[in-house]
Amino acid sequence: CYFNEPNSQMGVLIFHDNWGGVDLGDGGFDDPTHLGSGEGVYIEDCTFIGNGLGGNGATDASYSGRFVFRHNILIRQNLGTHGTEVGPYRGVRSYEIYNNQFISDTAVMDKGIYLRGGTGVIWGNTFSGACCGSISGYKDAISCDNFRSFNNFEIWGMANGQNPWDENTDQYGHATIDQVGRGVCLDHIRGSPPINQRTGNAAWPRQQAEPVYVWSNNWTPVPNNPGYYISSNQNVVQIGRDIINNGNTPMPGYTPYGYPHPLISGSSKAVITDVNRDGSPDFLLQRNGRDETAIWYLNNNVLIDGDGGPTLPNGWSVRDTADFDGDGHPDYALFHPAAKLTAIFYMSGPTVIGGAWGPTFPAGWELVGVSDFNGDGKPDYLLYKALTRQTAIWYLNNNVLIGGDFAPSLPNHWSLVGIADFNRDGHPDYALSNTASGESAIWYLSGPTFIGSAWGPTVSEGWGLVGTADFDGDANPDFLLYNGGSHETAVWYLNNNVFVSSAAGPTLPAAWGWPAL
């Protein structure tokens, strides 16, 4: 999905005002939080473009809204929530915000994530400005607030240490109803005006402490603009009690829901390689929410064996594999989205035997694939800029940048899922997927130049096109499909762009998937 919001329009509103059949969002606070369960609204693989002024953001949530915001790109935009403040309705209930890129490249924005209530997790995100000391970026990565601390709202009143809706254990640090770091209520609240059903009047609903956990985010401070990784504007929201900076350690017991979501399984991209050099493609897998990798060896579409692969450094992802050092073994092409760094893990089978830095990317660009575009026998980087949908090629000699070219821009709603020589002219081509319609297409290239296109087969609902490789050894690239609900894979055998036949592939374990982007 794509949101261009230059006039401060709102992106996605998350309201669960009839959760459990109870209106005003009251029902959402009766039920446990269930992080990682698949409950709530999922927003993933989207681009949000703002104007750098803040205000309305990529999201807003109230009426006990629950949402998961992951694998998105925010350009000059932030993410927001509402608390229990105005009117009889409740605020945000929960959020899981992870593996997103926040980029404010032309402005200084006050915050990247704005929390006014609820509980959840925030991890694996990057917050950055332009490069090279530019005065741009996010002053605070995460900012917490409580509007009832400075407003006497008609229904809920002011959080002044005496309000019956609040805990009031002390004047300045007491918990307030539905604030940041609070979750399920032991007492049910109903009606307008609201009434605690246990006490029959306005009373603290014995709301349980459920702190927000924050870990493994990468925030680049704005030069000459002091800010905070986590800030709180009100005493009732206490860092260390209500929101916890957990360093690089995940929240105990938390496991993220499988990515991509089963309903939009086409949004992911597989890494397909030949680790054991038997001429058959193999799968490179990663444990969901973790840095462990594994290799599944295939013979055509059949799983024959497996190995553990290296554990990735925190913040890095595998974007593709290729033989960078010319020793006959495919190596890992790594990318760090926050720092825009690249690196190579030199491999011998599943074992790391060395490493080297690659070139650093400009702001706004990411590594999406590797192939030999100029025919010199050396793998090259394929870059993509979400803001303009432009692709570019960086020519490499091993890990060293030696040149570059702009390549074609992708149409809206289409994504690159593979690079292979479909028309067998010796030049790598783009395999594109439209996850909304299920359509596929091949863009034929000559080096960096677009020379033609053809429609490919349309993927069935529930399945997504995630990669390309020659599975049956006929020298024609084939399509790899994935069903995010059942974790099944399938191979569609092609002759150029034409579907020939298909076969079922191995089913992935629920805890494993394709490498995180």
Short mmCIF file of C-alpha atoms in Angstrom, two decimals:
data_model
loop_
_atom_site.label_atom_id
_atom_site.label_comp_id
_atom_site.label_asym_id
_atom_site.label_seq_id
_atom_site.Cartn_x
_atom_site.Cartn_y
_atom_site.Cartn_z
CA CYS A 1 0.00 0.00 0.00
CA TYR A 2 1.10 3.56 -0.65
CA PHE A 3 0.06 6.75 1.19
CA ASN A 4 1.18 10.15 -0.07
CA GLU A 5 0.03 12.62 2.59
CA PRO A 6 1.59 16.04 1.82
CA ASN A 7 -1.29 17.98 3.41
CA SER A 8 -1.10 16.25 6.80
CA GLN A 9 -3.83 13.73 6.01
CA MET A 10 -4.20 10.74 8.32
CA GLY A 11 -3.05 7.33 7.08
CA VAL A 12 -4.81 4.39 8.81
CA LEU A 13 -7.35 4.76 11.65
CA ILE A 14 -7.71 1.76 13.98
CA PHE A 15 -10.98 1.69 15.95
CA HIS A 16 -12.40 -1.40 17.70
CA ASP A 17 -15.48 0.31 19.09
CA ASN A 18 -17.53 -2.91 19.21
CA TRP A 19 -14.89 -5.36 20.49
CA GLY A 20 -16.68 -8.31 22.10
CA GLY A 21 -20.04 -6.72 21.26
CA VAL A 22 -19.43 -3.84 23.71
CA ASP A 23 -19.44 -0.31 22.33
CA LEU A 24 -17.13 2.68 22.95
CA GLY A 25 -14.12 0.35 23.03
CA ASP A 26 -14.86 -0.82 26.59
CA GLY A 27 -14.85 -4.48 25.55
CA GLY A 28 -11.25 -4.32 24.38
CA PHE A 29 -10.04 -3.61 27.91
CA ASP A 30 -11.94 -6.63 29.28
CA ASP A 31 -9.83 -9.08 27.24
CA PRO A 32 -6.12 -9.95 27.63
CA THR A 33 -3.63 -8.22 25.38
CA HIS A 34 -2.44 -11.27 23.36
CA LEU A 35 0.62 -9.76 21.70
CA GLY A 36 1.83 -11.86 18.76
CA SER A 37 -1.50 -13.65 18.45
CA GLY A 38 -2.72 -12.32 15.11
CA GLU A 39 -5.46 -10.22 16.72
CA GLY A 40 -5.94 -6.67 15.51
CA VAL A 41 -5.27 -4.69 12.36
CA TYR A 42 -2.04 -5.52 10.47
CA ILE A 43 -0.32 -2.79 8.48
CA GLU A 44 2.75 -4.10 6.65
CA ASP A 45 4.89 -3.49 3.58
CA CYS A 46 3.47 0.01 3.05
CA THR A 47 5.03 3.38 2.28
CA PHE A 48 3.84 6.55 4.03
CA ILE A 49 5.05 9.94 2.77
CA GLY A 50 4.35 13.08 4.81
CA ASN A 51 5.44 16.71 4.78
CA GLY A 52 7.76 16.69 7.79
CA LEU A 53 5.39 18.76 9.94
CA GLY A 54 3.96 15.97 12.08
CA GLY A 55 0.38 16.34 13.28
CA ASN A 56 -1.69 13.63 11.63
CA GLY A 57 0.50 10.58 11.14
CA ALA A 58 0.63 7.24 9.40
CA THR A 59 -1.72 5.83 12.07
CA ASP A 60 -4.08 6.82 14.81
CA ALA A 61 -5.81 4.41 17.19
CA SER A 62 -8.51 4.70 19.84
CA TYR A 63 -11.74 2.88 20.83
CA SER A 64 -9.45 0.10 22.18
CA GLY A 65 -7.76 -0.26 18.81
CA ARG A 66 -5.15 -3.04 18.51
CA PHE A 67 -2.69 -2.95 15.64
CA VAL A 68 0.57 -4.34 14.30
CA PHE A 69 2.70 -1.97 12.22
CA ARG A 70 5.66 -3.74 10.60
CA HIS A 71 7.99 -3.68 7.59
CA ASN A 72 6.85 -0.22 6.50
CA ILE A 73 8.73 2.83 5.26
CA LEU A 74 7.81 6.27 6.64
CA ILE A 75 9.30 9.25 4.83
CA ARG A 76 8.93 12.61 6.62
CA GLN A 77 6.11 11.00 8.58
CA ASN A 78 5.47 9.67 12.09
CA LEU A 79 3.14 7.22 13.81
CA GLY A 80 0.54 8.17 16.43
CA THR A 81 -2.07 6.93 18.89
CA HIS A 82 -4.79 8.46 21.08
CA GLY A 83 -5.40 7.88 24.77
CA THR A 84 -8.59 7.86 26.83
CA GLU A 85 -9.20 11.59 26.80
CA VAL A 86 -12.13 13.27 25.04
CA GLY A 87 -15.64 11.82 25.11
CA PRO A 88 -16.79 8.53 26.63
CA TYR A 89 -14.75 6.29 24.33
CA ARG A 90 -11.50 4.59 25.31
CA GLY A 91 -8.00 5.04 23.91
CA VAL A 92 -5.61 2.72 22.11
CA ARG A 93 -5.35 -0.81 23.55
CA SER A 94 -2.15 -2.33 22.09
CA TYR A 95 0.45 -2.03 19.37
CA GLU A 96 3.37 -3.98 17.95
CA ILE A 97 5.65 -1.65 16.00
CA TYR A 98 8.67 -3.32 14.46
CA ASN A 99 11.07 -3.56 11.51
CA ASN A 100 10.03 -0.18 10.09
CA GLN A 101 12.18 2.57 8.58
CA PHE A 102 11.48 6.14 9.73
CA ILE A 103 13.28 8.63 7.45
CA SER A 104 12.97 12.40 7.85
CA ASP A 105 15.49 13.51 5.27
CA THR A 106 14.52 17.18 4.81
CA ALA A 107 13.11 18.21 8.19
CA VAL A 108 13.54 17.88 11.94
CA MET A 109 10.46 16.10 13.30
CA ASP A 110 9.68 16.08 17.03
CA LYS A 111 9.17 12.32 17.27
CA GLY A 112 8.94 9.16 15.23
CA ILE A 113 6.42 7.28 17.43
CA TYR A 114 3.90 9.11 19.63
CA LEU A 115 2.27 7.08 22.42
CA ARG A 116 -0.68 8.45 24.41
CA GLY A 117 -1.89 5.17 25.90
CA GLY A 118 -1.88 1.39 25.67
CA THR A 119 0.78 -1.28 25.81
CA GLY A 120 2.87 -3.26 23.36
CA VAL A 121 6.32 -3.71 21.88
CA ILE A 122 8.57 -1.48 19.76
CA TRP A 123 11.63 -3.15 18.23
CA GLY A 124 13.87 -3.37 15.19
CA ASN A 125 12.97 0.08 13.84
CA THR A 126 15.34 2.66 12.41
CA PHE A 127 15.01 6.43 12.81
CA SER A 128 17.26 8.56 10.62
CA GLY A 129 17.66 11.78 8.68
CA ALA A 130 19.76 12.59 5.66
CA CYS A 131 23.41 11.64 5.70
CA CYS A 132 26.59 13.47 6.46
CA GLY A 133 25.62 15.66 9.43
CA SER A 134 22.51 17.15 7.83
CA ILE A 135 20.14 18.84 10.31
CA SER A 136 17.30 16.40 9.75
CA GLY A 137 15.75 13.36 11.40
CA TYR A 138 13.68 12.69 14.52
CA LYS A 139 14.46 14.66 17.68
CA ASP A 140 12.92 11.89 19.81
CA ALA A 141 12.55 8.35 18.55
CA ILE A 142 9.66 7.51 20.92
CA SER A 143 7.66 10.11 22.83
CA CYS A 144 5.04 9.36 25.52
CA ASP A 145 2.27 11.68 26.67
CA ASN A 146 -0.87 11.80 28.80
CA PHE A 147 -3.30 14.55 27.80
CA ARG A 148 -5.37 14.22 30.99
CA SER A 149 -2.38 15.48 32.97
CA PHE A 150 -2.98 18.98 31.59
CA ASN A 151 -6.62 18.94 30.42
CA ASN A 152 -9.83 18.73 32.46
CA PHE A 153 -11.89 16.75 29.97
CA GLU A 154 -15.66 16.61 30.46
CA ILE A 155 -16.07 12.84 30.86
CA TRP A 156 -12.82 11.57 32.35
CA GLY A 157 -11.62 14.74 34.07
CA MET A 158 -8.05 15.74 34.90
CA ALA A 159 -5.42 13.34 36.20
CA ASN A 160 -4.63 15.48 39.25
CA GLY A 161 -4.03 12.82 41.91
CA GLN A 162 -7.65 12.93 43.11
CA ASN A 163 -9.63 11.74 40.11
CA PRO A 164 -11.60 8.55 40.93
CA TRP A 165 -10.78 7.03 37.53
CA ASP A 166 -7.07 6.95 38.40
CA GLU A 167 -4.99 4.91 40.82
CA ASN A 168 -3.96 7.98 42.88
CA THR A 169 -1.31 6.20 44.94
CA ASP A 170 0.72 9.41 44.87
CA GLN A 171 0.19 12.79 43.33
CA TYR A 172 2.77 12.81 40.58
CA GLY A 173 3.68 9.24 39.64
CA HIS A 174 0.35 7.46 39.98
CA ALA A 175 -1.08 5.46 37.10
CA THR A 176 -4.02 6.92 35.16
CA ILE A 177 -6.70 5.01 33.33
CA ASP A 178 -5.54 3.49 30.01
CA GLN A 179 -2.22 5.35 30.09
CA VAL A 180 0.96 4.10 28.45
CA GLY A 181 1.97 0.86 30.17
CA ARG A 182 -1.50 -0.26 31.33
CA GLY A 183 -3.50 -3.16 29.92
CA VAL A 184 -6.44 -5.34 30.93
CA CYS A 185 -8.96 -4.01 33.48
CA LEU A 186 -10.19 -6.37 36.19
CA ASP A 187 -13.32 -4.23 36.54
CA HIS A 188 -15.53 -3.67 33.51
CA ILE A 189 -16.50 -0.15 32.48
CA ARG A 190 -19.74 0.45 30.59
CA GLY A 191 -21.94 3.24 29.32
CA SER A 192 -21.96 6.98 28.71
CA PRO A 193 -21.27 8.46 31.14
CA PRO A 194 -18.97 5.55 32.05
CA ILE A 195 -19.60 3.49 35.20
CA ASN A 196 -17.36 0.91 36.90
CA GLN A 197 -19.62 -2.16 36.97
CA ARG A 198 -18.12 -3.49 40.20
CA THR A 199 -18.48 -0.30 42.24
CA GLY A 200 -21.45 1.30 40.50
CA ASN A 201 -19.74 4.66 40.13
CA ALA A 202 -16.59 6.29 38.75
CA ALA A 203 -13.71 4.24 40.18
CA TRP A 204 -10.23 2.98 39.28
CA PRO A 205 -10.91 -0.29 37.34
CA ARG A 206 -7.92 -2.13 38.83
CA GLN A 207 -6.10 -1.87 35.54
CA GLN A 208 -3.06 -4.12 35.34
CA ALA A 209 0.47 -2.88 34.75
CA GLU A 210 1.68 -4.05 31.32
CA PRO A 211 4.75 -1.99 30.40
CA VAL A 212 5.69 -1.23 26.83
CA TYR A 213 8.93 -3.05 25.93
CA VAL A 214 11.44 -1.35 23.63
CA TRP A 215 14.53 -3.08 22.19
CA SER A 216 16.96 -3.21 19.27
CA ASN A 217 15.93 0.05 17.61
CA ASN A 218 18.49 2.24 15.86
CA TRP A 219 18.00 5.99 16.32
CA THR A 220 20.33 8.56 14.77
CA PRO A 221 20.12 11.77 16.87
CA VAL A 222 19.62 15.05 15.02
CA PRO A 223 22.88 17.06 15.01
CA ASN A 224 22.77 20.08 17.35
CA ASN A 225 19.23 19.18 18.49
CA PRO A 226 19.36 17.30 21.81
CA GLY A 227 16.68 14.65 22.01
CA TYR A 228 15.86 11.27 23.53
CA TYR A 229 15.57 7.68 22.44
CA ILE A 230 12.54 7.45 24.76
CA SER A 231 10.95 10.55 26.29
CA SER A 232 7.98 11.13 28.59
CA ASN A 233 6.25 14.49 28.75
CA GLN A 234 4.25 13.72 31.94
CA ASN A 235 5.21 12.32 35.34
CA VAL A 236 2.47 9.68 35.27
CA VAL A 237 4.29 7.90 32.44
CA GLN A 238 7.53 6.67 33.98
CA ILE A 239 10.42 5.28 31.97
CA GLY A 240 11.48 2.03 33.63
CA ARG A 241 7.99 1.34 34.99
CA ASP A 242 5.53 2.04 32.18
CA ILE A 243 7.89 1.87 29.22
CA ILE A 244 11.09 -0.17 29.46
CA ASN A 245 14.26 0.24 27.43
CA ASN A 246 15.33 -3.40 27.24
CA GLY A 247 18.53 -2.84 25.27
CA ASN A 248 18.82 -5.61 22.70
CA THR A 249 16.84 -8.18 24.69
CA PRO A 250 13.31 -9.07 23.50
CA MET A 251 10.33 -8.89 25.82
CA PRO A 252 10.21 -12.15 27.83
CA GLY A 253 7.81 -14.64 26.29
CA TYR A 254 7.08 -12.56 23.21
CA THR A 255 7.04 -14.11 19.73
CA PRO A 256 5.88 -12.06 16.74
CA TYR A 257 3.11 -13.32 14.51
CA GLY A 258 4.31 -14.93 11.28
CA TYR A 259 5.40 -12.59 8.52
CA PRO A 260 3.99 -11.98 6.01
CA HIS A 261 0.42 -12.08 7.26
CA PRO A 262 -1.45 -15.08 5.80
CA LEU A 263 -3.96 -12.81 4.05
CA ILE A 264 -1.26 -10.96 2.09
CA SER A 265 1.33 -13.67 1.65
CA GLY A 266 2.69 -12.14 -1.56
CA SER A 267 4.42 -9.36 0.35
CA SER A 268 7.53 -11.36 1.27
CA LYS A 269 10.60 -12.26 -0.75
CA ALA A 270 12.47 -15.55 -0.53
CA VAL A 271 16.23 -15.97 -0.67
CA ILE A 272 16.96 -18.91 -2.98
CA THR A 273 20.52 -20.16 -3.38
CA ASP A 274 22.57 -23.30 -4.08
CA VAL A 275 24.61 -23.79 -0.92
CA ASN A 276 25.67 -27.40 -1.54
CA ARG A 277 26.43 -26.75 -5.22
CA ASP A 278 24.42 -29.70 -6.53
CA GLY A 279 22.70 -27.63 -9.22
CA SER A 280 19.37 -27.54 -7.36
CA PRO A 281 18.16 -24.38 -5.61
CA ASP A 282 18.06 -24.35 -1.80
CA PHE A 283 16.01 -22.25 0.66
CA LEU A 284 17.62 -19.79 3.06
CA LEU A 285 15.33 -19.42 6.10
CA GLN A 286 15.30 -17.21 9.19
CA ARG A 287 13.59 -17.78 12.54
CA ASN A 288 10.70 -15.33 12.95
CA GLY A 289 11.74 -12.36 15.07
CA ARG A 290 15.24 -13.75 15.62
CA ASP A 291 18.64 -13.61 13.90
CA GLU A 292 19.14 -17.36 13.36
CA THR A 293 19.34 -18.68 9.78
CA ALA A 294 19.00 -22.17 8.33
CA ILE A 295 19.44 -23.81 4.94
CA TRP A 296 17.07 -26.34 3.40
CA TYR A 297 18.66 -28.43 0.63
CA LEU A 298 16.29 -29.32 -2.21
CA ASN A 299 16.29 -31.64 -5.20
CA ASN A 300 13.94 -29.79 -7.53
CA ASN A 301 10.86 -29.35 -5.29
CA VAL A 302 11.76 -32.02 -2.69
CA LEU A 303 13.44 -31.34 0.67
CA ILE A 304 16.40 -33.71 1.13
CA ASP A 305 18.36 -32.27 4.08
CA GLY A 306 19.12 -29.16 6.11
CA ASP A 307 21.80 -27.27 8.04
CA GLY A 308 21.97 -24.46 10.55
CA GLY A 309 23.35 -21.26 9.07
CA PRO A 310 25.11 -18.35 10.76
CA THR A 311 23.38 -16.09 13.27
CA LEU A 312 23.16 -12.57 11.87
CA PRO A 313 24.47 -9.53 13.73
CA ASN A 314 21.69 -7.49 15.34
CA GLY A 315 20.07 -5.06 12.91
CA TRP A 316 21.31 -6.83 9.78
CA SER A 317 19.34 -8.84 7.22
CA VAL A 318 20.23 -11.19 4.35
CA ARG A 319 18.98 -9.66 1.10
CA ASP A 320 20.41 -12.20 -1.36
CA THR A 321 23.32 -14.57 -1.99
CA ALA A 322 26.00 -14.69 -4.69
CA ASP A 323 29.61 -15.80 -5.12
CA PHE A 324 31.41 -12.51 -4.42
CA ASP A 325 34.95 -13.88 -3.96
CA GLY A 326 34.88 -16.37 -6.84
CA ASP A 327 35.51 -19.51 -4.77
CA GLY A 328 32.40 -21.28 -6.05
CA HIS A 329 30.39 -20.87 -2.82
CA PRO A 330 27.42 -18.48 -2.55
CA ASP A 331 27.99 -15.75 0.04
CA TYR A 332 25.50 -13.73 2.10
CA ALA A 333 24.79 -10.16 0.94
CA LEU A 334 23.90 -8.32 4.17
CA PHE A 335 22.19 -4.95 4.63
CA HIS A 336 21.74 -2.73 7.69
CA PRO A 337 18.63 -0.58 7.01
CA ALA A 338 19.36 1.95 9.76
CA ALA A 339 22.96 2.74 8.91
CA LYS A 340 22.60 1.95 5.17
CA LEU A 341 25.67 -0.28 5.50
CA THR A 342 26.34 -3.36 3.40
CA ALA A 343 28.58 -6.31 4.17
CA ILE A 344 29.41 -9.74 2.81
CA PHE A 345 29.60 -12.98 4.79
CA TYR A 346 31.96 -15.23 2.82
CA MET A 347 30.68 -18.78 3.13
CA SER A 348 31.87 -22.33 2.61
CA GLY A 349 28.60 -24.21 2.46
CA PRO A 350 26.68 -23.18 5.61
CA THR A 351 29.81 -21.90 7.41
CA VAL A 352 31.07 -18.32 7.63
CA ILE A 353 34.78 -18.17 6.76
CA GLY A 354 35.25 -14.40 6.53
CA GLY A 355 33.63 -11.04 5.96
CA ALA A 356 34.10 -7.67 4.29
CA TRP A 357 32.37 -4.31 4.24
CA GLY A 358 30.57 -3.29 1.08
CA PRO A 359 29.67 0.24 -0.05
CA THR A 360 27.35 2.41 2.08
CA PHE A 361 24.02 3.37 0.52
CA PRO A 362 22.59 6.89 0.24
CA ALA A 363 19.58 7.77 2.44
CA GLY A 364 16.29 6.37 1.17
CA TRP A 365 17.80 3.46 -0.79
CA GLU A 366 17.83 -0.21 0.14
CA LEU A 367 19.40 -3.40 -1.17
CA VAL A 368 16.80 -5.62 -2.87
CA GLY A 369 18.84 -8.11 -4.86
CA VAL A 370 22.13 -9.26 -6.36
CA SER A 371 22.95 -10.32 -9.92
CA ASP A 372 25.62 -9.87 -12.60
CA PHE A 373 24.13 -7.05 -14.66
CA ASN A 374 27.21 -6.06 -16.70
CA GLY A 375 28.36 -9.59 -17.55
CA ASP A 376 31.82 -9.35 -16.00
CA GLY A 377 31.34 -12.45 -13.85
CA LYS A 378 31.03 -10.38 -10.65
CA PRO A 379 27.80 -9.99 -8.64
CA ASP A 380 26.32 -6.48 -8.55
CA TYR A 381 23.90 -4.78 -6.16
CA LEU A 382 20.35 -3.88 -7.17
CA LEU A 383 19.11 -0.85 -5.21
CA TYR A 384 15.55 0.48 -4.75
CA LYS A 385 14.26 3.86 -3.54
CA ALA A 386 10.70 3.63 -2.18
CA LEU A 387 10.02 7.37 -2.45
CA THR A 388 10.45 7.43 -6.24
CA ARG A 389 10.19 3.67 -6.98
CA GLN A 390 13.50 4.02 -8.83
CA THR A 391 15.90 1.09 -9.15
CA ALA A 392 19.65 1.38 -9.67
CA ILE A 393 22.60 -0.93 -10.20
CA TRP A 394 25.93 -0.69 -8.41
CA TYR A 395 28.66 -2.62 -10.20
CA LEU A 396 31.07 -4.40 -7.84
CA ASN A 397 34.42 -6.12 -7.91
CA ASN A 398 33.98 -8.47 -4.95
CA ASN A 399 32.99 -5.97 -2.22
CA VAL A 400 34.29 -2.81 -3.96
CA LEU A 401 32.04 -0.37 -5.84
CA ILE A 402 33.42 0.37 -9.32
CA GLY A 403 30.47 2.07 -11.06
CA GLY A 404 26.72 2.45 -11.26
CA ASP A 405 23.66 3.11 -13.43
CA PHE A 406 20.05 4.04 -12.90
CA ALA A 407 17.62 1.28 -13.86
CA PRO A 408 13.86 1.43 -14.54
CA SER A 409 11.34 2.70 -11.99
CA LEU A 410 8.66 0.25 -10.86
CA PRO A 411 4.96 1.00 -11.37
CA ASN A 412 2.74 1.66 -8.36
CA HIS A 413 1.46 -1.47 -6.58
CA TRP A 414 4.19 -3.67 -8.10
CA SER A 415 7.20 -5.07 -6.27
CA LEU A 416 10.38 -6.84 -7.33
CA VAL A 417 10.43 -10.48 -6.20
CA GLY A 418 13.22 -11.98 -8.26
CA ILE A 419 16.05 -11.47 -10.75
CA ALA A 420 16.69 -14.07 -13.47
CA ASP A 421 17.33 -14.39 -17.20
CA PHE A 422 13.84 -15.34 -18.43
CA ASN A 423 14.39 -14.84 -22.19
CA ARG A 424 17.88 -16.41 -22.05
CA ASP A 425 19.65 -13.52 -23.75
CA GLY A 426 22.41 -13.43 -21.13
CA HIS A 427 20.96 -10.44 -19.26
CA PRO A 428 19.18 -10.62 -15.87
CA ASP A 429 15.50 -9.57 -15.93
CA TYR A 430 13.06 -8.38 -13.25
CA ALA A 431 10.25 -10.63 -11.95
CA LEU A 432 7.47 -8.36 -10.67
CA SER A 433 4.40 -9.11 -8.55
CA ASN A 434 1.19 -7.20 -7.87
CA THR A 435 0.10 -8.52 -4.48
CA ALA A 436 -3.34 -6.91 -4.73
CA SER A 437 -4.34 -8.56 -8.01
CA GLY A 438 -2.06 -11.61 -7.99
CA GLU A 439 -0.69 -10.67 -11.41
CA SER A 440 2.93 -11.25 -12.36
CA ALA A 441 5.09 -9.72 -15.07
CA ILE A 442 8.59 -9.99 -16.51
CA TRP A 443 10.58 -6.88 -17.37
CA TYR A 444 13.31 -7.77 -19.85
CA LEU A 445 16.54 -5.83 -19.43
CA SER A 446 19.77 -5.31 -21.30
CA GLY A 447 22.12 -4.30 -18.52
CA PRO A 448 20.29 -1.43 -16.77
CA THR A 449 17.98 -0.73 -19.75
CA PHE A 450 14.35 -1.83 -20.05
CA ILE A 451 13.78 -3.41 -23.49
CA GLY A 452 10.39 -5.11 -23.18
CA SER A 453 7.90 -6.92 -20.96
CA ALA A 454 5.47 -9.82 -20.82
CA TRP A 455 2.69 -10.91 -18.51
CA GLY A 456 3.35 -13.96 -16.37
CA PRO A 457 0.76 -16.27 -14.78
CA THR A 458 -1.66 -14.91 -12.18
CA VAL A 459 -1.19 -16.27 -8.66
CA SER A 460 -4.20 -17.73 -6.84
CA GLU A 461 -5.72 -15.99 -3.82
CA GLY A 462 -3.92 -16.88 -0.59
CA TRP A 463 -0.64 -17.46 -2.39
CA GLY A 464 2.14 -15.04 -3.19
CA LEU A 465 5.02 -14.99 -5.64
CA VAL A 466 8.18 -14.81 -3.51
CA GLY A 467 11.12 -15.78 -5.71
CA THR A 468 12.60 -17.17 -8.90
CA ALA A 469 15.08 -19.97 -9.65
CA ASP A 470 15.56 -22.86 -12.07
CA PHE A 471 14.19 -25.74 -9.99
CA ASP A 472 13.94 -28.45 -12.69
CA GLY A 473 17.26 -27.78 -14.41
CA ASP A 474 15.85 -26.94 -17.86
CA ALA A 475 17.67 -23.54 -17.93
CA ASN A 476 14.35 -21.69 -17.61
CA PRO A 477 13.73 -19.74 -14.38
CA ASP A 478 10.67 -20.87 -12.43
CA PHE A 479 8.40 -19.15 -9.89
CA LEU A 480 8.40 -20.00 -6.17
CA LEU A 481 5.03 -19.45 -4.46
CA TYR A 482 4.24 -19.28 -0.75
CA ASN A 483 1.01 -19.52 1.24
CA GLY A 484 1.45 -17.53 4.46
CA GLY A 485 -1.55 -19.19 6.12
CA SER A 486 -0.52 -22.80 5.69
CA HIS A 487 3.25 -22.12 5.23
CA GLU A 488 3.15 -24.29 2.08
CA THR A 489 5.43 -23.65 -0.89
CA ALA A 490 4.90 -24.53 -4.54
CA VAL A 491 6.94 -24.35 -7.72
CA TRP A 492 5.48 -23.11 -11.00
CA TYR A 493 7.63 -24.30 -13.90
CA LEU A 494 7.89 -21.75 -16.69
CA ASN A 495 9.09 -21.45 -20.26
CA ASN A 496 10.07 -17.77 -20.33
CA ASN A 497 6.85 -16.13 -19.05
CA VAL A 498 4.52 -19.06 -19.82
CA PHE A 499 3.23 -21.47 -17.16
CA VAL A 500 4.06 -25.11 -18.01
CA SER A 501 3.28 -27.15 -14.87
CA SER A 502 3.54 -27.10 -11.07
CA ALA A 503 4.62 -29.13 -8.04
CA ALA A 504 4.21 -28.82 -4.29
CA GLY A 505 7.31 -27.82 -2.35
CA PRO A 506 8.15 -28.33 1.34
CA THR A 507 6.04 -26.70 4.06
CA LEU A 508 7.94 -24.26 6.28
CA PRO A 509 7.81 -24.63 10.08
CA ALA A 510 5.51 -22.10 11.76
CA ALA A 511 8.43 -20.48 13.62
CA TRP A 512 10.49 -19.98 10.46
CA GLY A 513 10.09 -17.95 7.30
CA TRP A 514 11.96 -16.02 4.65
CA PRO A 515 14.68 -13.63 5.82
CA ALA A 516 13.25 -10.42 7.27
CA LEU A 517 13.55 -7.36 5.04
#
